[in-house]
Short mmCIF file of C-alpha atoms and ligand atoms in Angstrom, two decimals:
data_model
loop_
_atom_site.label_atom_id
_atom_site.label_comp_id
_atom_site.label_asym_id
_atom_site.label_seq_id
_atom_site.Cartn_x
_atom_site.Cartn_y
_atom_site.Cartn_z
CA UNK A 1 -86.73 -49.52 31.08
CA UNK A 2 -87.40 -48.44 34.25
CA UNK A 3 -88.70 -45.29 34.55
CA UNK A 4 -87.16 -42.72 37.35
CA UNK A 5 -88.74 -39.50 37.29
CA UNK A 6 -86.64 -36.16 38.75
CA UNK A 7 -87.79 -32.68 39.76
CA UNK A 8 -87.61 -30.94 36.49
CA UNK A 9 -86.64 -27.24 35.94
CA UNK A 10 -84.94 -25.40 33.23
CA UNK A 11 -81.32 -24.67 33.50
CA UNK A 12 -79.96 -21.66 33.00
CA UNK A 13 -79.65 -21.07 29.62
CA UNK A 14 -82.74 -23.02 28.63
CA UNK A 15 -84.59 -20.21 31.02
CA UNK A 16 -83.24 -17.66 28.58
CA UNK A 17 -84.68 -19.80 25.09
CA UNK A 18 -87.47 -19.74 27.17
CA UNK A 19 -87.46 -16.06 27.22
CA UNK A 20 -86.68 -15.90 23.71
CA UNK A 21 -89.45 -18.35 22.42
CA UNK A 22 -92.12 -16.64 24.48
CA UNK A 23 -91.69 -13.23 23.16
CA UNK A 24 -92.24 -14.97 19.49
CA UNK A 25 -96.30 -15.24 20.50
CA UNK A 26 -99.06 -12.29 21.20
CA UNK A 27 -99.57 -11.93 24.64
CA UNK A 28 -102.95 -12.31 24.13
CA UNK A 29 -101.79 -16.37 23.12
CA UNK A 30 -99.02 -17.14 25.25
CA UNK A 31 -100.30 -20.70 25.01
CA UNK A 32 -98.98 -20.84 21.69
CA UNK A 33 -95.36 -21.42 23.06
CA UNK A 34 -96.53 -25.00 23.95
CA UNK A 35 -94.78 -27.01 21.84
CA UNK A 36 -91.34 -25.41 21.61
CA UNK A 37 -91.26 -25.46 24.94
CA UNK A 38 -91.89 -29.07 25.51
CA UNK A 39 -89.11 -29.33 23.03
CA UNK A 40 -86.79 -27.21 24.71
CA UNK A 41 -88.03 -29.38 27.85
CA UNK A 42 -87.76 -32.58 26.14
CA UNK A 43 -83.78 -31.80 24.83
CA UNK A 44 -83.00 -30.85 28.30
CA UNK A 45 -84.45 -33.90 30.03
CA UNK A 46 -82.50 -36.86 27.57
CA UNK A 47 -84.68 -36.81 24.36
CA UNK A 48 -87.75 -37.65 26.70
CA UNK A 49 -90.70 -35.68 28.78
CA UNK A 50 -91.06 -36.94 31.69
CA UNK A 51 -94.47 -36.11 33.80
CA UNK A 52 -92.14 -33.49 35.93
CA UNK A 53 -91.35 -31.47 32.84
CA UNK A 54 -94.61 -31.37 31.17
CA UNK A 55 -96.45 -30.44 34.38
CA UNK A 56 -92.97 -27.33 34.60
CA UNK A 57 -94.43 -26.10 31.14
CA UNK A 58 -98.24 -26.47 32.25
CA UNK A 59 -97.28 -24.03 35.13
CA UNK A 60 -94.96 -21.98 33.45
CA UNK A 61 -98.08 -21.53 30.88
CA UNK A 62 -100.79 -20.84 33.45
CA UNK A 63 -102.27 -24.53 31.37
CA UNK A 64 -104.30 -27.50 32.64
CA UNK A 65 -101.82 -30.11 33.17
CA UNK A 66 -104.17 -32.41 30.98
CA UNK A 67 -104.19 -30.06 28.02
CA UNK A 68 -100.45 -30.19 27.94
CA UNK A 69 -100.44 -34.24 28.01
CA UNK A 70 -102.96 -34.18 25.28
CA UNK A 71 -100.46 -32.57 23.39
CA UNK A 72 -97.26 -34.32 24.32
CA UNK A 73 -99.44 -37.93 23.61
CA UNK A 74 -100.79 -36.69 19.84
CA UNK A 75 -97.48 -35.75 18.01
CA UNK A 76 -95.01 -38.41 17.90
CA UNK A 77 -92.00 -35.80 18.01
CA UNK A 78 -92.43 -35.72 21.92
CA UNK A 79 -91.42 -38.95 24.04
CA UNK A 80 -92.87 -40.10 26.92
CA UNK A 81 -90.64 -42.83 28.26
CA UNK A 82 -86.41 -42.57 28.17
CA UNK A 83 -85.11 -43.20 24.62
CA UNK A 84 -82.26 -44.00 23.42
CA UNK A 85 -79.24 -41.67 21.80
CA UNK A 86 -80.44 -42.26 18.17
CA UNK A 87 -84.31 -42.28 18.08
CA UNK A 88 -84.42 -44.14 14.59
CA UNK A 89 -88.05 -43.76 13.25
CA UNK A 90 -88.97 -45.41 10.02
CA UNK A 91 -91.73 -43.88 7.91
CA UNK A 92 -93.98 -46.84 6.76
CA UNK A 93 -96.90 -44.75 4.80
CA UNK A 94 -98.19 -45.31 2.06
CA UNK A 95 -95.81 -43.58 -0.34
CA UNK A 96 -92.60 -45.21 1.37
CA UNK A 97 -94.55 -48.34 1.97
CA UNK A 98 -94.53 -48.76 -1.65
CA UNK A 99 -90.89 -47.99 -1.82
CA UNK A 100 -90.34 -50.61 0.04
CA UNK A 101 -90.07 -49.20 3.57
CA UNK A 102 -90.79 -52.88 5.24
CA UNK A 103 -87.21 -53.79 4.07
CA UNK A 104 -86.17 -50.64 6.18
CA UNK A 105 -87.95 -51.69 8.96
CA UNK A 106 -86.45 -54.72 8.88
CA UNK A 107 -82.99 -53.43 8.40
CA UNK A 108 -83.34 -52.04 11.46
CA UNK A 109 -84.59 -54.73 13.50
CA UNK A 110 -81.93 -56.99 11.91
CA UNK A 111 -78.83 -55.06 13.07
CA UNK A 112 -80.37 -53.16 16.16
CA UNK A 113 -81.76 -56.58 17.30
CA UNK A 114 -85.05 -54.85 18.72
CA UNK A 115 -88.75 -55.05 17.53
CA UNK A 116 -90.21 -51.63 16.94
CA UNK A 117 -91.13 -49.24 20.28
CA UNK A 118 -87.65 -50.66 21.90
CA UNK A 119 -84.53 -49.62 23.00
CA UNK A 120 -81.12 -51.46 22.55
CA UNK A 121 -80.34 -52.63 25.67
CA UNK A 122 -76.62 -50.31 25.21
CA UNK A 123 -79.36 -47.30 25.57
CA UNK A 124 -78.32 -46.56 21.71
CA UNK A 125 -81.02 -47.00 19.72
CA UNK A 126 -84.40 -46.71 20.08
CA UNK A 127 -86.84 -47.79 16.92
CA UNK A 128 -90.38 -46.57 15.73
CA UNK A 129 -92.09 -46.01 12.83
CA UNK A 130 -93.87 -42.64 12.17
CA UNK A 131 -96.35 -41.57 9.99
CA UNK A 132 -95.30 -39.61 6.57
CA UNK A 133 -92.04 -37.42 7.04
CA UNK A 134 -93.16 -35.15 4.47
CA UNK A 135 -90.21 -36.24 2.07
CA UNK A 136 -92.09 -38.57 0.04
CA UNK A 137 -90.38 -38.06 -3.16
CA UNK A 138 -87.30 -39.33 -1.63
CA UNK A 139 -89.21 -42.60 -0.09
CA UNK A 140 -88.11 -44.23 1.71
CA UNK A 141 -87.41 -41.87 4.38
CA UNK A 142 -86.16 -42.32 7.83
CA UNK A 143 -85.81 -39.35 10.64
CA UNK A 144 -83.31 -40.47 13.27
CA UNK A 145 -83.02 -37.66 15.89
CA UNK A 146 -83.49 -34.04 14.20
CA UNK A 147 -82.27 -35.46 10.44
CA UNK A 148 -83.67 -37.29 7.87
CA UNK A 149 -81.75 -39.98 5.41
CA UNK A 150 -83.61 -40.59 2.54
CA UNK A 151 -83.32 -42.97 -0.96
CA UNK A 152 -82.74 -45.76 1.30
CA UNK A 153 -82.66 -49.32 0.95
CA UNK A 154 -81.44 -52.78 3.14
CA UNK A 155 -78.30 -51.99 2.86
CA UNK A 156 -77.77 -48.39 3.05
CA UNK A 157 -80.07 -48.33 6.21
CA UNK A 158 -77.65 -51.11 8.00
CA UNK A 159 -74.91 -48.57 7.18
CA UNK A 160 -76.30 -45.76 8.05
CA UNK A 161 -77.20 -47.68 11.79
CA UNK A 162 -73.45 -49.50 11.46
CA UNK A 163 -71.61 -46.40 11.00
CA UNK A 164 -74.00 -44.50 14.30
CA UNK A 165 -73.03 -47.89 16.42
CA UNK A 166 -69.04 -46.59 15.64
CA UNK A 167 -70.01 -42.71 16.79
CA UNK A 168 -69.86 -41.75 13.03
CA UNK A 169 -72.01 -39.24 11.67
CA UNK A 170 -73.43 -40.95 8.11
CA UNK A 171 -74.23 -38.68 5.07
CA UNK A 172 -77.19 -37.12 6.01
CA UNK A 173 -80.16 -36.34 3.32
CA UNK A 174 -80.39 -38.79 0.12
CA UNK A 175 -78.52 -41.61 -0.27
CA UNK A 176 -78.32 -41.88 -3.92
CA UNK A 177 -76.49 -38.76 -4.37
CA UNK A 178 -79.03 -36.18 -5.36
CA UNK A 179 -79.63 -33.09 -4.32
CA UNK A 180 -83.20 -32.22 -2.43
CA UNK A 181 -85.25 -34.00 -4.88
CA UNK A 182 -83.93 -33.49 -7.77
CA UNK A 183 -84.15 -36.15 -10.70
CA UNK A 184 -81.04 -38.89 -10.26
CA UNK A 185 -80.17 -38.04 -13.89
CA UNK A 186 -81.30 -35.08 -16.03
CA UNK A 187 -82.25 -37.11 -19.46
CA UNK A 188 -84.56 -38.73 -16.88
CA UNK A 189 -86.42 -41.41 -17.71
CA UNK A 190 -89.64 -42.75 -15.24
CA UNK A 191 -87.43 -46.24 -14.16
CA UNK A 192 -84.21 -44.41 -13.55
CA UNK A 193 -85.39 -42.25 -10.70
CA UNK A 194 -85.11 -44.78 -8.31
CA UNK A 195 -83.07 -46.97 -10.48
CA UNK A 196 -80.55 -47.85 -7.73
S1 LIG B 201 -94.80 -41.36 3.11
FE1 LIG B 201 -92.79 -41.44 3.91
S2 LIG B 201 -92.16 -39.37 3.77
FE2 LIG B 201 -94.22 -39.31 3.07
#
């Protein structure tokens, strides 16, 4: 993807979240608005920050430009190159590793046609894996934009993309029915919580 970069400011009502997220820190830390406000800057700009918008928040923080890259590169929640509409990331730690997380991965790759770090070439999808989701006890968990689906499998993940591709919104949450984390039945037994 080729990357075209645009003055970046905040709109209008962004300026006023601004406003609003600000007066949630001591003014003795303003800093401390850093990363809301690269997400605010990040929503506005496509689901992506582009050099133009971090160095907007650097100024708008009185911040080293570099201090605000260091930021935007460590957490995986803040994009650096254009993404697609459904930013599908797959967590492949340990505990959804051994849940079988490589057959989401490839679930993904199968019907999206795209190796991880790409974007469909419709501007769609765009696939990653991330570190733990903090949902273990529903491995295996995948975050695509702000939601999670969790209690996946092969299948259920190719619905889950199948239904997106159609501009459906799939169940969100677990895909076995239960609710939060709750045991699938309530005589449980250790094989039936992931028994399906
Ligand atoms: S390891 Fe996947 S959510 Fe924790």
């Amino acid at each position: 993807v080729k990357i075209v970069s645009q003055p970046f400011v905040f709109n209008e009502e962004n300026l006023k979240r601004k406003d609003e997220i600000a007066a949630r820190y001591p003014d003795s830390h303003p800093r401390g608005a850093l990363m809301p406000l690269l997400d605010l800057a990040q929503r506005q700009n496509g689901g992506w920050l582009s050099r133009e918008a971090m160095d907007y928040v650097a100024d708008m923080l009185d911040m080293p430009a570099i201090r605000v890259y260091e930021v935007a590169t460590f957490y995986s929640m803040f994009h650096l190159k254009p993404v697609g509409k459904h930013c599908v990331g797959v967590c492949t730690t340990t505990p959804c590793w051994l849940r079988n997380s490589e057959a989401i991965v490839k679930a993904c790759k199968d019907t999206l046609g795209i190796d991880i770090s790409a974007t469909t070439a419709d501007g769609l999808f765009t696939l990653g894996e991330l570190e733990c989701l903090g949902a273990c006890v529903n491995a295996p968990v995948v975050q695509i934009n702000d939601d999670y689906y969790e209690d996946l499998d092969y299948d259920k993940m190719v619905t889950i993309l199948e239904a997106l591709k159609k501009g459906e919104q799939p169940k969100l949450g677990s895909q076995v029915g239960r609710s939060g984390s709750e045991p699938i039945k309530s005589n449980i037994q250790g094989d039936d919580i992931h028994a399906s």
